[in-house]
Amino acid sequence: MFKKPMTLKQKNAWFGVLFASPLMFGMILLFILPLIQSFRYSLSSLDMVEGGFEVTYEGFENYTSLFTSNPDFPRTLAESIGNMVVNVPLILIFSLFAAVLLNQKFIGRPFARAIFFLPVILASSAIANLDISSFVGGGAIPAGNGGEGGSNALQSFELSKMMIESGLSPVIVNYITGAVDRIYEIISSSGVQILIFLAGLQSISPSLYEASKIEGATGYESFWKITFPMVTPLILTNMVYSITDTFSSNQINLLISETAFKVFDFGLSAAMSWVFFLCVGLILAVSVGLISRKVFYYD
């Protein structure tokens, strides 16, 4: 009895499984199993003994102590979420603005694109660990010595005072001054997003702009009626990437690492990791759920 040959669709499906199998095995060995082990450690206390360590089950005591007897973790977690709320919209706005400019035809365009992507290439540990406050207000040079840091802080104060006196809300003033203080961080974190937006802008059919120009649409109208709707899927992509990138390098990761490898409290460190992981997952789920409703997909 002869076996029925596979159809082309079945062959393609098996080729797909074969192609994805290294990733699936890697996920199981390098992610799923350590994830389960980490959750087990978060419910236990680890004591160093001869030849290794001993795991003692303690329930949710580590999670309780995070918010009752550990003053650093709730404060650091709140600061990380606050920085994400401030930085991600600024990164998305700046990267889209920069991509639109870099998509125009002008002399030296490849050089300008390389400059905007340069911070991503040069993101070494030495550059990443620079004290940004030494560049903008509140730097290492005290104001009393006439240093540049004190001068920047004074100018920032004068700018805030002027905007408040003009009638702007203090919330808006604080957001604007915070954006100015974060300008180096925003630019250095926007390279990948600019590249993604630039690829999306170049994929928009020129015929759409030609038709709108024939109909008498201005550049402003073309942006909001053609460009912006066409890049909304990339806004969602860049938002997810920016949130993940913001949380991947902040003070809470340093706190988790120090708790594990300096204090040697591995159970508490695992509990911190899980709380942080759940917070990031919740923020991503809410953000994607809200933004995906407004995404426009062009067929």
Tab-separated table of C-alpha atoms in Angstrom:
chain	number	residue	atom	x	y	z
A	1	MET	CA	0.000	0.000	0.000
A	2	PHE	CA	1.526	3.239	-1.174
A	3	LYS	CA	1.649	6.268	1.077
A	4	LYS	CA	-0.171	9.289	-0.272
A	5	PRO	CA	2.338	11.990	-1.252
A	6	MET	CA	2.235	15.278	0.621
A	7	THR	CA	0.658	18.280	-1.026
A	8	LEU	CA	2.591	21.497	-1.626
A	9	LYS	CA	0.792	23.147	1.293
A	10	GLN	CA	1.815	20.321	3.650
A	11	LYS	CA	5.410	20.479	2.432
A	12	ASN	CA	5.524	24.225	3.036
A	13	ALA	CA	4.081	23.698	6.510
A	14	TRP	CA	6.766	21.162	7.376
A	15	PHE	CA	9.463	23.425	5.978
A	16	GLY	CA	8.088	26.180	8.202
A	17	VAL	CA	8.246	23.930	11.266
A	18	LEU	CA	11.803	22.923	10.357
A	19	PHE	CA	12.801	26.536	9.893
A	20	ALA	CA	11.301	27.588	13.247
A	21	SER	CA	12.514	24.559	15.233
A	22	PRO	CA	15.873	26.118	16.306
A	23	LEU	CA	13.989	29.112	17.681
A	24	MET	CA	11.475	26.889	19.489
A	25	PHE	CA	14.204	24.739	21.032
A	26	GLY	CA	16.084	27.864	22.021
A	27	MET	CA	12.960	29.310	23.630
A	28	ILE	CA	12.434	26.127	25.651
A	29	LEU	CA	16.039	25.737	26.774
A	30	LEU	CA	17.030	29.383	27.213
A	31	PHE	CA	13.745	31.042	28.236
A	32	ILE	CA	10.927	28.756	29.352
A	33	LEU	CA	12.924	26.542	31.709
A	34	PRO	CA	14.813	29.461	33.366
A	35	LEU	CA	11.479	31.292	33.673
A	36	ILE	CA	9.936	28.382	35.587
A	37	GLN	CA	13.064	28.060	37.722
A	38	SER	CA	13.007	31.790	38.478
A	39	PHE	CA	9.388	31.617	39.650
A	40	ARG	CA	10.312	28.680	41.878
A	41	TYR	CA	13.145	30.705	43.390
A	42	SER	CA	10.839	33.689	43.959
A	43	LEU	CA	8.702	31.493	46.244
A	44	SER	CA	11.711	30.234	48.195
A	45	SER	CA	14.818	31.275	50.068
A	46	LEU	CA	18.207	30.107	48.824
A	47	ASP	CA	20.919	29.352	51.374
A	48	MET	CA	24.492	28.708	50.320
A	49	VAL	CA	25.706	25.298	51.462
A	50	GLU	CA	28.746	23.219	50.666
A	51	GLY	CA	28.619	22.117	47.062
A	52	GLY	CA	25.800	24.476	46.013
A	53	PHE	CA	22.702	25.954	47.639
A	54	GLU	CA	19.602	24.772	49.457
A	55	VAL	CA	16.096	25.863	48.382
A	56	THR	CA	13.495	26.343	51.137
A	57	TYR	CA	9.887	27.003	50.133
A	58	GLU	CA	8.429	30.132	51.811
A	59	GLY	CA	5.343	30.939	49.760
A	60	PHE	CA	4.747	34.580	48.871
A	61	GLU	CA	6.882	35.980	51.674
A	62	ASN	CA	9.392	37.477	49.230
A	63	TYR	CA	6.622	39.312	47.378
A	64	THR	CA	5.179	40.621	50.633
A	65	SER	CA	8.537	41.896	51.860
A	66	LEU	CA	9.057	43.821	48.608
A	67	PHE	CA	6.269	46.252	49.486
A	68	THR	CA	6.442	46.140	53.298
A	69	SER	CA	10.102	46.058	54.309
A	70	ASN	CA	11.981	47.063	51.143
A	71	PRO	CA	11.775	50.832	50.565
A	72	ASP	CA	13.971	50.863	47.446
A	73	PHE	CA	11.993	48.591	45.138
A	74	PRO	CA	8.586	50.412	45.070
A	75	ARG	CA	10.307	53.792	44.620
A	76	THR	CA	12.616	52.528	41.858
A	77	LEU	CA	9.728	50.752	40.094
A	78	ALA	CA	7.594	53.917	40.191
A	79	GLU	CA	10.491	56.000	38.837
A	80	SER	CA	11.057	53.527	35.999
A	81	ILE	CA	7.384	53.606	35.001
A	82	GLY	CA	7.362	57.414	35.249
A	83	ASN	CA	10.419	57.695	32.995
A	84	MET	CA	8.767	55.352	30.499
A	85	VAL	CA	5.596	57.485	30.424
A	86	VAL	CA	7.678	60.592	29.720
A	87	ASN	CA	10.282	59.155	27.346
A	88	VAL	CA	8.281	56.893	25.018
A	89	PRO	CA	5.948	59.599	23.574
A	90	LEU	CA	8.921	61.940	23.126
A	91	ILE	CA	10.949	59.223	21.375
A	92	LEU	CA	8.059	58.385	19.015
A	93	ILE	CA	7.392	62.043	18.147
A	94	PHE	CA	11.072	62.847	17.608
A	95	SER	CA	11.794	59.700	15.585
A	96	LEU	CA	8.793	60.260	13.277
A	97	PHE	CA	9.742	63.924	12.837
A	98	ALA	CA	13.358	63.011	12.066
A	99	ALA	CA	12.320	60.240	9.652
A	100	VAL	CA	10.070	62.624	7.704
A	101	LEU	CA	12.943	65.100	7.395
A	102	LEU	CA	15.445	62.414	6.396
A	103	ASN	CA	13.032	61.111	3.760
A	104	GLN	CA	13.234	64.403	1.864
A	105	LYS	CA	15.651	64.847	-1.029
A	106	PHE	CA	18.627	67.046	-0.122
A	107	ILE	CA	22.383	67.055	-0.512
A	108	GLY	CA	24.173	64.867	2.031
A	109	ARG	CA	21.100	62.801	2.928
A	110	PRO	CA	23.048	59.503	3.483
A	111	PHE	CA	25.460	61.330	5.798
A	112	ALA	CA	22.577	62.844	7.783
A	113	ARG	CA	20.936	59.423	8.150
A	114	ALA	CA	24.206	57.945	9.391
A	115	ILE	CA	24.508	60.685	12.013
A	116	PHE	CA	21.074	59.915	13.466
A	117	PHE	CA	21.842	56.179	13.589
A	118	LEU	CA	25.350	56.682	14.969
A	119	PRO	CA	24.304	56.586	18.684
A	120	VAL	CA	22.953	53.054	18.191
A	121	ILE	CA	26.234	51.858	16.680
A	122	LEU	CA	28.318	53.575	19.350
A	123	ALA	CA	26.137	52.415	22.272
A	124	SER	CA	29.060	51.010	24.204
A	125	SER	CA	28.979	50.478	27.959
A	126	ALA	CA	31.248	53.488	28.486
A	127	ILE	CA	28.858	55.797	26.616
A	128	ALA	CA	25.738	54.215	28.120
A	129	ASN	CA	27.036	54.766	31.660
A	130	LEU	CA	27.828	58.457	31.172
A	131	ASP	CA	26.168	60.751	33.701
A	132	ILE	CA	23.688	62.650	31.540
A	133	SER	CA	23.281	65.280	34.274
A	134	SER	CA	26.810	66.458	33.469
A	135	PHE	CA	25.567	67.627	30.065
A	136	VAL	CA	22.285	69.297	31.012
A	137	GLY	CA	21.035	71.153	34.054
A	138	GLY	CA	22.242	70.053	37.476
A	139	GLY	CA	25.648	68.870	36.262
A	140	ALA	CA	28.633	67.795	38.278
A	141	ILE	CA	29.996	71.380	38.375
A	142	PRO	CA	28.182	73.303	41.107
A	143	ALA	CA	26.549	76.591	40.258
A	144	GLY	CA	28.545	78.390	42.903
A	145	ASN	CA	31.748	77.801	40.928
A	146	GLY	CA	30.324	79.416	37.824
A	147	GLY	CA	30.335	76.095	35.943
A	148	GLU	CA	28.349	75.326	32.849
A	149	GLY	CA	26.099	72.920	34.739
A	150	GLY	CA	24.977	75.678	37.092
A	151	SER	CA	24.379	77.977	34.124
A	152	ASN	CA	22.187	75.369	32.412
A	153	ALA	CA	20.213	74.796	35.593
A	154	LEU	CA	19.672	78.569	35.945
A	155	GLN	CA	18.523	78.821	32.321
A	156	SER	CA	16.131	75.903	32.828
A	157	PHE	CA	14.697	77.636	35.891
A	158	GLU	CA	14.272	80.901	33.989
A	159	LEU	CA	12.533	79.045	31.123
A	160	SER	CA	10.137	77.344	33.540
A	161	LYS	CA	9.383	80.617	35.291
A	162	MET	CA	8.717	82.386	31.973
A	163	MET	CA	6.313	79.671	30.747
A	164	ILE	CA	4.425	79.587	34.048
A	165	GLU	CA	4.056	83.382	34.001
A	166	SER	CA	2.711	83.183	30.433
A	167	GLY	CA	-0.207	81.079	31.698
A	168	LEU	CA	0.838	77.528	30.872
A	169	SER	CA	-0.127	74.744	33.259
A	170	PRO	CA	2.668	73.621	35.619
A	171	VAL	CA	2.126	70.049	34.403
A	172	ILE	CA	2.851	71.072	30.791
A	173	VAL	CA	5.807	73.202	31.881
A	174	ASN	CA	7.333	70.314	33.836
A	175	TYR	CA	6.856	67.984	30.857
A	176	ILE	CA	8.551	70.426	28.451
A	177	THR	CA	11.488	71.127	30.759
A	178	GLY	CA	11.800	67.393	31.422
A	179	ALA	CA	11.952	66.793	27.664
A	180	VAL	CA	14.721	69.385	27.341
A	181	ASP	CA	16.679	67.739	30.155
A	182	ARG	CA	16.251	64.346	28.439
A	183	ILE	CA	17.223	65.494	24.939
A	184	TYR	CA	20.464	63.472	24.845
A	185	GLU	CA	18.685	60.353	26.099
A	186	ILE	CA	15.848	60.802	23.579
A	187	ILE	CA	18.166	61.263	20.594
A	188	SER	CA	20.409	58.346	21.567
A	189	SER	CA	17.346	56.082	21.978
A	190	SER	CA	15.674	56.980	18.664
A	191	GLY	CA	18.046	55.458	16.101
A	192	VAL	CA	16.211	52.173	15.518
A	193	GLN	CA	12.819	53.895	15.535
A	194	ILE	CA	13.977	56.421	12.929
A	195	LEU	CA	15.211	53.574	10.730
A	196	ILE	CA	11.867	51.739	10.995
A	197	PHE	CA	9.846	54.897	10.244
A	198	LEU	CA	12.150	55.708	7.330
A	199	ALA	CA	11.611	52.262	5.808
A	200	GLY	CA	7.851	52.683	6.213
A	201	LEU	CA	7.858	56.129	4.593
A	202	GLN	CA	9.787	54.833	1.582
A	203	SER	CA	7.253	52.030	1.116
A	204	ILE	CA	4.368	54.490	0.618
A	205	SER	CA	3.391	54.643	-3.038
A	206	PRO	CA	4.302	58.006	-4.663
A	207	SER	CA	1.059	57.820	-6.641
A	208	LEU	CA	-0.870	58.653	-3.469
A	209	TYR	CA	1.012	61.922	-3.075
A	210	GLU	CA	0.693	62.678	-6.775
A	211	ALA	CA	-3.069	62.194	-6.645
A	212	SER	CA	-3.383	64.386	-3.549
A	213	LYS	CA	-1.273	67.089	-5.179
A	214	ILE	CA	-3.528	67.031	-8.257
A	215	GLU	CA	-6.532	67.411	-5.962
A	216	GLY	CA	-4.925	70.483	-4.418
A	217	ALA	CA	-3.933	69.067	-1.024
A	218	THR	CA	-1.264	70.933	0.911
A	219	GLY	CA	1.786	69.269	2.453
A	220	TYR	CA	0.134	69.521	5.871
A	221	GLU	CA	-2.995	67.752	4.615
A	222	SER	CA	-0.943	65.087	2.817
A	223	PHE	CA	0.901	64.295	6.040
A	224	TRP	CA	-2.221	63.812	8.154
A	225	LYS	CA	-4.323	62.132	5.437
A	226	ILE	CA	-1.661	59.902	3.815
A	227	THR	CA	1.637	59.716	5.688
A	228	PHE	CA	0.387	59.422	9.247
A	229	PRO	CA	-2.291	56.744	8.599
A	230	MET	CA	0.172	54.704	6.542
A	231	VAL	CA	2.779	54.642	9.321
A	232	THR	CA	0.379	53.849	12.188
A	233	PRO	CA	1.369	50.135	12.131
A	234	LEU	CA	4.971	51.252	12.576
A	235	ILE	CA	3.959	53.561	15.412
A	236	LEU	CA	2.610	50.484	17.186
A	237	THR	CA	5.824	48.558	16.436
A	238	ASN	CA	8.051	51.385	17.623
A	239	MET	CA	5.949	51.897	20.735
A	240	VAL	CA	6.420	48.262	21.767
A	241	TYR	CA	10.133	48.451	20.988
A	242	SER	CA	10.552	51.763	22.866
A	243	ILE	CA	8.751	50.505	25.976
A	244	THR	CA	10.856	47.348	26.025
A	245	ASP	CA	14.066	49.276	25.370
A	246	THR	CA	13.258	51.809	28.109
A	247	PHE	CA	12.717	49.065	30.677
A	248	SER	CA	15.773	47.056	29.572
A	249	SER	CA	18.253	49.633	30.855
A	250	ASN	CA	17.166	51.393	34.033
A	251	GLN	CA	17.843	51.504	37.752
A	252	ILE	CA	15.501	48.655	38.640
A	253	ASN	CA	17.618	46.189	36.640
A	254	LEU	CA	20.648	47.374	38.591
A	255	LEU	CA	18.725	46.924	41.865
A	256	ILE	CA	17.732	43.360	40.908
A	257	SER	CA	21.329	42.528	39.974
A	258	GLU	CA	22.758	43.987	43.200
A	259	THR	CA	20.188	42.136	45.317
A	260	ALA	CA	21.223	38.847	43.722
A	261	PHE	CA	24.988	39.173	43.415
A	262	LYS	CA	25.940	41.629	46.178
A	263	VAL	CA	23.372	40.927	48.893
A	264	PHE	CA	23.082	37.270	47.742
A	265	ASP	CA	19.317	37.267	48.332
A	266	PHE	CA	18.393	35.294	45.217
A	267	GLY	CA	14.797	34.650	46.281
A	268	LEU	CA	14.069	38.360	46.762
A	269	SER	CA	15.825	39.180	43.499
A	270	ALA	CA	13.674	36.627	41.635
A	271	ALA	CA	10.533	38.131	43.192
A	272	MET	CA	11.655	41.595	42.026
A	273	SER	CA	12.175	40.230	38.528
A	274	TRP	CA	8.705	38.712	38.407
A	275	VAL	CA	6.965	41.845	39.671
A	276	PHE	CA	8.915	43.889	37.138
A	277	PHE	CA	8.097	41.375	34.379
A	278	LEU	CA	4.367	41.503	35.181
A	279	CYS	CA	4.357	45.321	35.249
A	280	VAL	CA	6.067	45.503	31.856
A	281	GLY	CA	3.698	42.890	30.427
A	282	LEU	CA	0.648	44.776	31.739
A	283	ILE	CA	1.874	48.094	30.332
A	284	LEU	CA	2.545	46.498	26.943
A	285	ALA	CA	-0.855	44.792	26.884
A	286	VAL	CA	-2.720	48.023	27.736
A	287	SER	CA	-0.673	50.103	25.270
A	288	VAL	CA	-1.091	47.647	22.407
A	289	GLY	CA	-4.800	47.250	23.180
A	290	LEU	CA	-5.375	51.013	23.005
A	291	ILE	CA	-3.182	51.825	20.005
A	292	SER	CA	-4.092	48.806	17.854
A	293	ARG	CA	-7.679	50.057	17.590
A	294	LYS	CA	-6.482	53.128	15.692
A	295	VAL	CA	-4.006	51.346	13.412
A	296	PHE	CA	-4.727	51.589	9.693
A	297	TYR	CA	-3.677	48.641	7.511
A	298	TYR	CA	-3.455	49.356	3.790
A	299	ASP	CA	-4.117	46.407	1.501
